[in-house]
Amino acid sequence: MISRTINNLATSKLDLKVRCSLSGQTKIFHQYTTHPLRVSNPFRLDKNNSHRLYLYLRNNSPGLLAEDELNLAVQLEQGSQLYLTEQAATKVHPVLEQNAAAQVNYQITIAENASLEFVPEPLILYADAALKQTTNITIYPNSNLFWSEIVIPGRLARGESYKFNYYDSCLNVTSSEGQLLFKDRSYLEGKNNQFKNSSLFAAHSIMGTAIAVYPEIGCHKLQKAIDNIVIADKNEAIVATSTLPYEQGIIIRALSNKSEQIKNYFRSALNSIRSLQDDSALPYIAK
């Protein structure tokens, strides 16, 4: 177990802004990070689209410890295109005192005609872990968003499942005028979860959520494209989709016993969306 030798709150910050150059390529124009957060060098991975920027977020620590606080701000200016991922899964370590949960706060702004694909690696909730995560996203007219999350309830290979304390997550998506478009709030109990041994959760303990907002495509075309994705083994994954309020887009919920199943499904979903835009498929992204 990893613990801190000091009682001060460990706060880390990342501030990232991207914009289009005169040639139309998305480039970083502002970047500020404090230890242990880092941003990778920029990559151009699309064969037919040199405008999109690919970046990794890196956390050079063992994971999230008690009382850690990460504040991440990402801003996309008009017309920019960013694919953002992480280099490795985020490990959430034990919390031995009450009110000592780790915290992660995202502030994301997507300007008009900009596109963000945010596909982080899974969260792994160790025994006695506690995490609060808040994600606030502001989207301008005709901006696109694909956001996903995968939660693994422990080190499953060690037989550690649902032994964490809790995971409290809140996602707010608002318009540029400040109107709340939709909110997704979840509070996942760990060791006190009365459903953890049910046939549904015991067999499919890993959870995934993805949100797709693409105004020019429309939610009906989005849902049809996603519903046409074939699941390789339906015994290993359960997937459902529904329309977001105001028909802003769709939300995808997935349960599986393997994180790779959900990763592959979300990758297929994003590829389907790119196809609707006549955009290139996702390239190989080394981790």
Coordinates of C-alpha atoms in Angstrom, one line a residue:
M1 CA 0.0 0.0 0.0
I2 CA 1.2 3.5 -0.8
S3 CA 0.5 6.3 1.7
R4 CA 1.6 9.9 2.1
T5 CA 4.0 11.0 4.8
I6 CA 2.6 14.5 4.9
N7 CA -0.9 15.7 5.6
N8 CA -1.0 18.5 3.1
L9 CA -3.4 18.2 0.2
A10 CA -1.5 17.2 -3.0
T11 CA -2.9 19.4 -5.7
S12 CA -1.8 19.1 -9.3
K13 CA -2.9 21.2 -12.3
L14 CA -3.0 20.9 -16.1
D15 CA -4.0 23.7 -18.4
L16 CA -4.1 22.9 -22.1
K17 CA -5.3 25.1 -25.0
V18 CA -5.3 24.2 -28.7
R19 CA -6.1 26.2 -31.8
C20 CA -5.9 26.0 -35.5
S21 CA -2.8 27.3 -37.3
L22 CA -3.0 29.3 -40.6
S23 CA -2.6 26.0 -42.4
G24 CA -5.6 24.5 -40.5
Q25 CA -3.5 22.2 -38.3
T26 CA -4.5 22.0 -34.6
K27 CA -1.6 22.9 -32.4
I28 CA -0.9 23.6 -28.8
F29 CA -0.7 27.3 -28.0
H30 CA -0.8 27.1 -24.2
Q31 CA 0.4 24.4 -21.9
Y32 CA 0.9 24.5 -18.1
T33 CA 1.4 21.5 -15.9
T34 CA 2.5 20.8 -12.4
H35 CA 3.9 17.5 -11.1
P36 CA 3.0 14.7 -11.7
L37 CA 0.8 15.7 -14.7
R38 CA 2.4 15.9 -18.2
V39 CA 1.3 16.2 -21.8
S40 CA 3.0 14.2 -24.5
N41 CA 4.6 15.6 -27.7
P42 CA 2.0 16.2 -30.4
F43 CA 1.3 13.4 -33.0
R44 CA -0.4 13.4 -36.4
L45 CA -1.7 9.9 -36.9
D46 CA -4.5 10.2 -39.4
K47 CA -3.5 9.3 -43.0
N48 CA -6.1 11.5 -44.6
N49 CA -6.5 14.3 -41.9
S50 CA -3.4 16.2 -40.9
H51 CA -5.6 18.7 -39.0
R52 CA -6.3 16.5 -36.0
L53 CA -3.9 16.6 -33.1
Y54 CA -3.3 13.5 -31.0
L55 CA -2.1 13.9 -27.4
Y56 CA -1.5 11.7 -24.4
L57 CA -2.0 12.8 -20.8
R58 CA 0.5 11.3 -18.4
N59 CA 0.5 11.0 -14.7
N60 CA 4.1 10.3 -13.4
S61 CA 2.9 9.1 -10.0
P62 CA 1.9 5.6 -8.8
G63 CA -1.8 6.7 -9.1
L64 CA -4.3 8.7 -7.0
L65 CA -3.6 8.7 -3.3
A66 CA -5.7 9.9 -0.4
E67 CA -6.4 13.6 -0.6
D68 CA -4.9 14.0 -4.1
E69 CA -6.6 16.6 -6.2
L70 CA -6.1 16.8 -10.0
N71 CA -7.5 19.9 -11.8
L72 CA -7.4 19.6 -15.6
A73 CA -8.6 22.3 -17.9
V74 CA -8.8 21.7 -21.7
Q75 CA -9.9 24.3 -24.2
L76 CA -10.4 23.9 -27.9
E77 CA -10.7 27.0 -30.0
Q78 CA -12.8 27.4 -33.1
G79 CA -12.4 24.6 -35.7
S80 CA -9.7 22.7 -33.8
Q81 CA -9.7 18.9 -33.6
L82 CA -8.2 17.0 -30.7
Y83 CA -8.0 13.3 -29.8
L84 CA -7.0 13.0 -26.2
T85 CA -6.1 9.8 -24.3
E86 CA -4.0 8.6 -21.5
Q87 CA -0.8 6.5 -21.5
A88 CA -1.9 4.1 -18.8
A89 CA -4.8 3.2 -16.5
T90 CA -5.4 5.4 -13.4
K91 CA -4.9 3.4 -10.2
V92 CA -6.9 4.7 -7.2
H93 CA -5.2 3.7 -4.0
P94 CA -6.7 3.1 -0.5
V95 CA -8.1 5.8 1.7
L96 CA -7.7 5.1 5.4
E97 CA -9.5 8.2 6.8
Q98 CA -12.9 9.6 6.3
N99 CA -13.2 12.6 4.1
A100 CA -9.9 11.9 2.5
A101 CA -11.1 10.9 -1.0
A102 CA -9.0 11.7 -4.0
Q103 CA -10.6 14.2 -6.4
V104 CA -10.3 14.7 -10.2
N105 CA -11.9 17.9 -11.7
Y106 CA -12.2 18.4 -15.5
Q107 CA -13.1 21.8 -17.1
I108 CA -13.5 21.4 -20.8
T109 CA -14.5 24.0 -23.4
I110 CA -15.2 23.1 -27.0
A111 CA -15.6 26.2 -29.2
E112 CA -17.7 26.4 -32.4
N113 CA -17.0 23.8 -35.1
A114 CA -14.3 22.2 -32.8
S115 CA -14.1 18.5 -32.1
L116 CA -12.9 16.6 -29.0
E117 CA -12.5 12.9 -28.8
F118 CA -11.6 12.1 -25.1
V119 CA -10.9 8.4 -24.6
P120 CA -9.0 7.9 -21.3
E121 CA -7.7 4.6 -20.0
P122 CA -9.7 2.8 -17.3
L123 CA -10.0 3.8 -13.7
I124 CA -9.0 0.9 -11.3
L125 CA -10.5 1.2 -7.8
Y126 CA -8.3 -0.6 -5.3
A127 CA -9.6 -1.9 -2.0
D128 CA -10.7 1.0 0.3
A129 CA -10.3 3.5 -2.5
A130 CA -12.6 6.6 -2.6
L131 CA -12.7 8.9 -5.6
K132 CA -14.8 12.0 -6.5
Q133 CA -14.8 13.1 -10.1
T134 CA -16.4 16.1 -11.6
T135 CA -16.5 16.8 -15.3
N136 CA -17.8 20.1 -16.6
I137 CA -18.0 20.5 -20.4
T138 CA -19.1 23.6 -22.3
I139 CA -20.0 23.0 -26.0
Y140 CA -20.6 25.7 -28.6
P141 CA -22.9 25.4 -31.6
N142 CA -21.8 22.7 -34.1
S143 CA -19.1 21.4 -31.9
N144 CA -18.5 17.7 -31.6
L145 CA -17.8 15.6 -28.5
F146 CA -17.0 11.9 -27.9
W147 CA -16.3 11.2 -24.2
S148 CA -15.8 7.8 -22.6
E149 CA -15.0 6.3 -19.3
I150 CA -14.3 2.7 -18.1
V151 CA -14.4 1.8 -14.4
I152 CA -12.8 -1.4 -13.1
P153 CA -14.0 -2.3 -9.5
G154 CA -10.6 -3.6 -8.2
R155 CA -7.6 -5.7 -9.2
L156 CA -9.8 -8.4 -10.5
A157 CA -6.9 -10.8 -11.4
R158 CA -6.2 -10.9 -7.6
G159 CA -9.8 -11.6 -6.7
E160 CA -10.2 -8.0 -5.5
S161 CA -13.7 -6.9 -6.6
Y162 CA -16.0 -4.3 -5.1
K163 CA -13.8 -3.8 -2.1
F164 CA -13.4 0.0 -2.6
N165 CA -15.4 2.5 -0.7
Y166 CA -17.1 4.5 -3.4
Y167 CA -16.8 6.3 -6.7
D168 CA -18.8 9.5 -7.0
S169 CA -19.0 10.9 -10.5
C170 CA -20.8 14.0 -11.9
L171 CA -20.8 15.0 -15.6
N172 CA -22.3 18.3 -16.6
V173 CA -22.6 19.4 -20.2
T174 CA -23.8 23.0 -20.8
S175 CA -24.2 25.2 -23.9
S176 CA -22.1 28.3 -24.5
E177 CA -25.1 30.3 -23.1
G178 CA -24.9 28.5 -19.9
Q179 CA -28.0 26.2 -20.4
L180 CA -27.6 22.8 -18.8
L181 CA -28.0 20.3 -21.7
F182 CA -27.7 17.2 -19.7
K183 CA -26.2 15.8 -16.5
D184 CA -25.1 12.3 -15.6
R185 CA -24.6 11.6 -11.9
S186 CA -23.5 8.2 -10.5
Y187 CA -22.6 7.1 -7.1
L188 CA -21.1 3.6 -7.1
E189 CA -20.8 1.8 -3.8
G190 CA -18.1 -0.7 -3.4
K191 CA -17.9 -3.0 -0.4
N192 CA -21.4 -1.9 0.7
N193 CA -23.0 -2.5 -2.7
Q194 CA -25.9 -4.8 -2.1
F195 CA -26.0 -5.8 -5.8
K196 CA -22.3 -6.7 -6.2
N197 CA -23.0 -10.4 -6.0
S198 CA -26.0 -10.3 -8.3
S199 CA -25.9 -12.4 -11.5
L200 CA -25.7 -9.2 -13.5
F201 CA -22.8 -7.4 -11.8
A202 CA -20.9 -10.5 -10.7
A203 CA -20.7 -11.7 -14.3
H204 CA -20.2 -8.2 -15.8
S205 CA -18.3 -6.2 -13.2
I206 CA -16.6 -3.7 -15.5
M207 CA -18.6 -0.6 -16.5
G208 CA -18.3 1.8 -19.4
T209 CA -20.0 5.0 -20.4
A210 CA -19.7 6.9 -23.6
I211 CA -21.4 10.1 -24.8
A212 CA -21.5 11.3 -28.4
V213 CA -22.7 14.8 -29.3
Y214 CA -22.6 15.5 -33.1
P215 CA -25.3 18.1 -34.0
E216 CA -24.7 17.8 -37.8
I217 CA -25.2 14.1 -37.8
G218 CA -28.2 14.0 -35.4
C219 CA -29.0 11.6 -32.6
H220 CA -31.2 9.2 -34.8
K221 CA -28.3 8.5 -37.3
L222 CA -25.9 8.2 -34.4
Q223 CA -28.1 5.7 -32.6
K224 CA -28.7 3.7 -35.7
A225 CA -24.9 3.5 -36.5
I226 CA -24.1 2.4 -32.9
D227 CA -26.9 -0.1 -32.8
N228 CA -25.5 -1.8 -35.9
I229 CA -22.2 -2.6 -34.2
V230 CA -21.9 -6.4 -33.7
I231 CA -20.7 -7.6 -30.3
A232 CA -18.2 -10.5 -30.8
D233 CA -19.4 -12.4 -27.7
K234 CA -22.8 -11.3 -26.3
N235 CA -22.1 -13.4 -23.2
E236 CA -19.2 -11.2 -22.3
A237 CA -20.8 -7.8 -22.8
I238 CA -24.1 -6.0 -22.4
V239 CA -24.6 -2.7 -24.2
A240 CA -27.5 -0.2 -24.3
T241 CA -28.0 3.2 -25.9
S242 CA -30.4 6.0 -25.3
T243 CA -31.0 9.5 -26.5
L244 CA -29.7 12.5 -24.5
P245 CA -32.1 15.3 -23.5
Y246 CA -33.0 17.8 -26.2
E247 CA -31.8 15.1 -28.6
Q248 CA -28.3 16.5 -28.2
G249 CA -26.8 13.1 -28.9
I250 CA -26.6 9.6 -27.4
I251 CA -25.3 7.9 -24.3
I252 CA -23.9 4.3 -24.4
R253 CA -23.8 2.1 -21.3
A254 CA -21.7 -1.1 -21.3
L255 CA -21.1 -3.9 -18.9
S256 CA -18.5 -6.6 -19.4
N257 CA -16.1 -9.0 -17.6
K258 CA -13.2 -7.7 -19.8
S259 CA -12.1 -4.1 -20.1
E260 CA -10.9 -4.8 -23.7
Q261 CA -14.4 -5.7 -24.7
I262 CA -15.6 -2.3 -23.8
K263 CA -12.6 -0.6 -25.2
N264 CA -13.1 -2.3 -28.5
Y265 CA -16.8 -1.5 -28.5
F266 CA -16.2 2.2 -27.9
R267 CA -13.5 2.2 -30.6
S268 CA -16.0 0.7 -33.0
A269 CA -18.6 3.4 -32.0
L270 CA -16.1 6.2 -32.6
N271 CA -15.1 4.6 -36.0
S272 CA -18.8 4.4 -36.9
I273 CA -19.2 8.1 -36.1
R274 CA -16.1 9.1 -38.1
S275 CA -17.5 7.1 -41.0
L276 CA -20.7 9.2 -40.9
Q277 CA -18.5 12.3 -41.2
D278 CA -16.5 10.8 -44.1
D279 CA -13.5 10.9 -41.8
S280 CA -10.6 8.4 -41.5
A281 CA -10.8 5.5 -39.1
L282 CA -9.0 5.5 -35.9
P283 CA -5.3 4.8 -36.4
Y284 CA -3.2 2.4 -34.2
I285 CA -2.5 4.3 -31.0
A286 CA 0.5 2.9 -29.1
K287 CA 0.3 2.8 -25.3

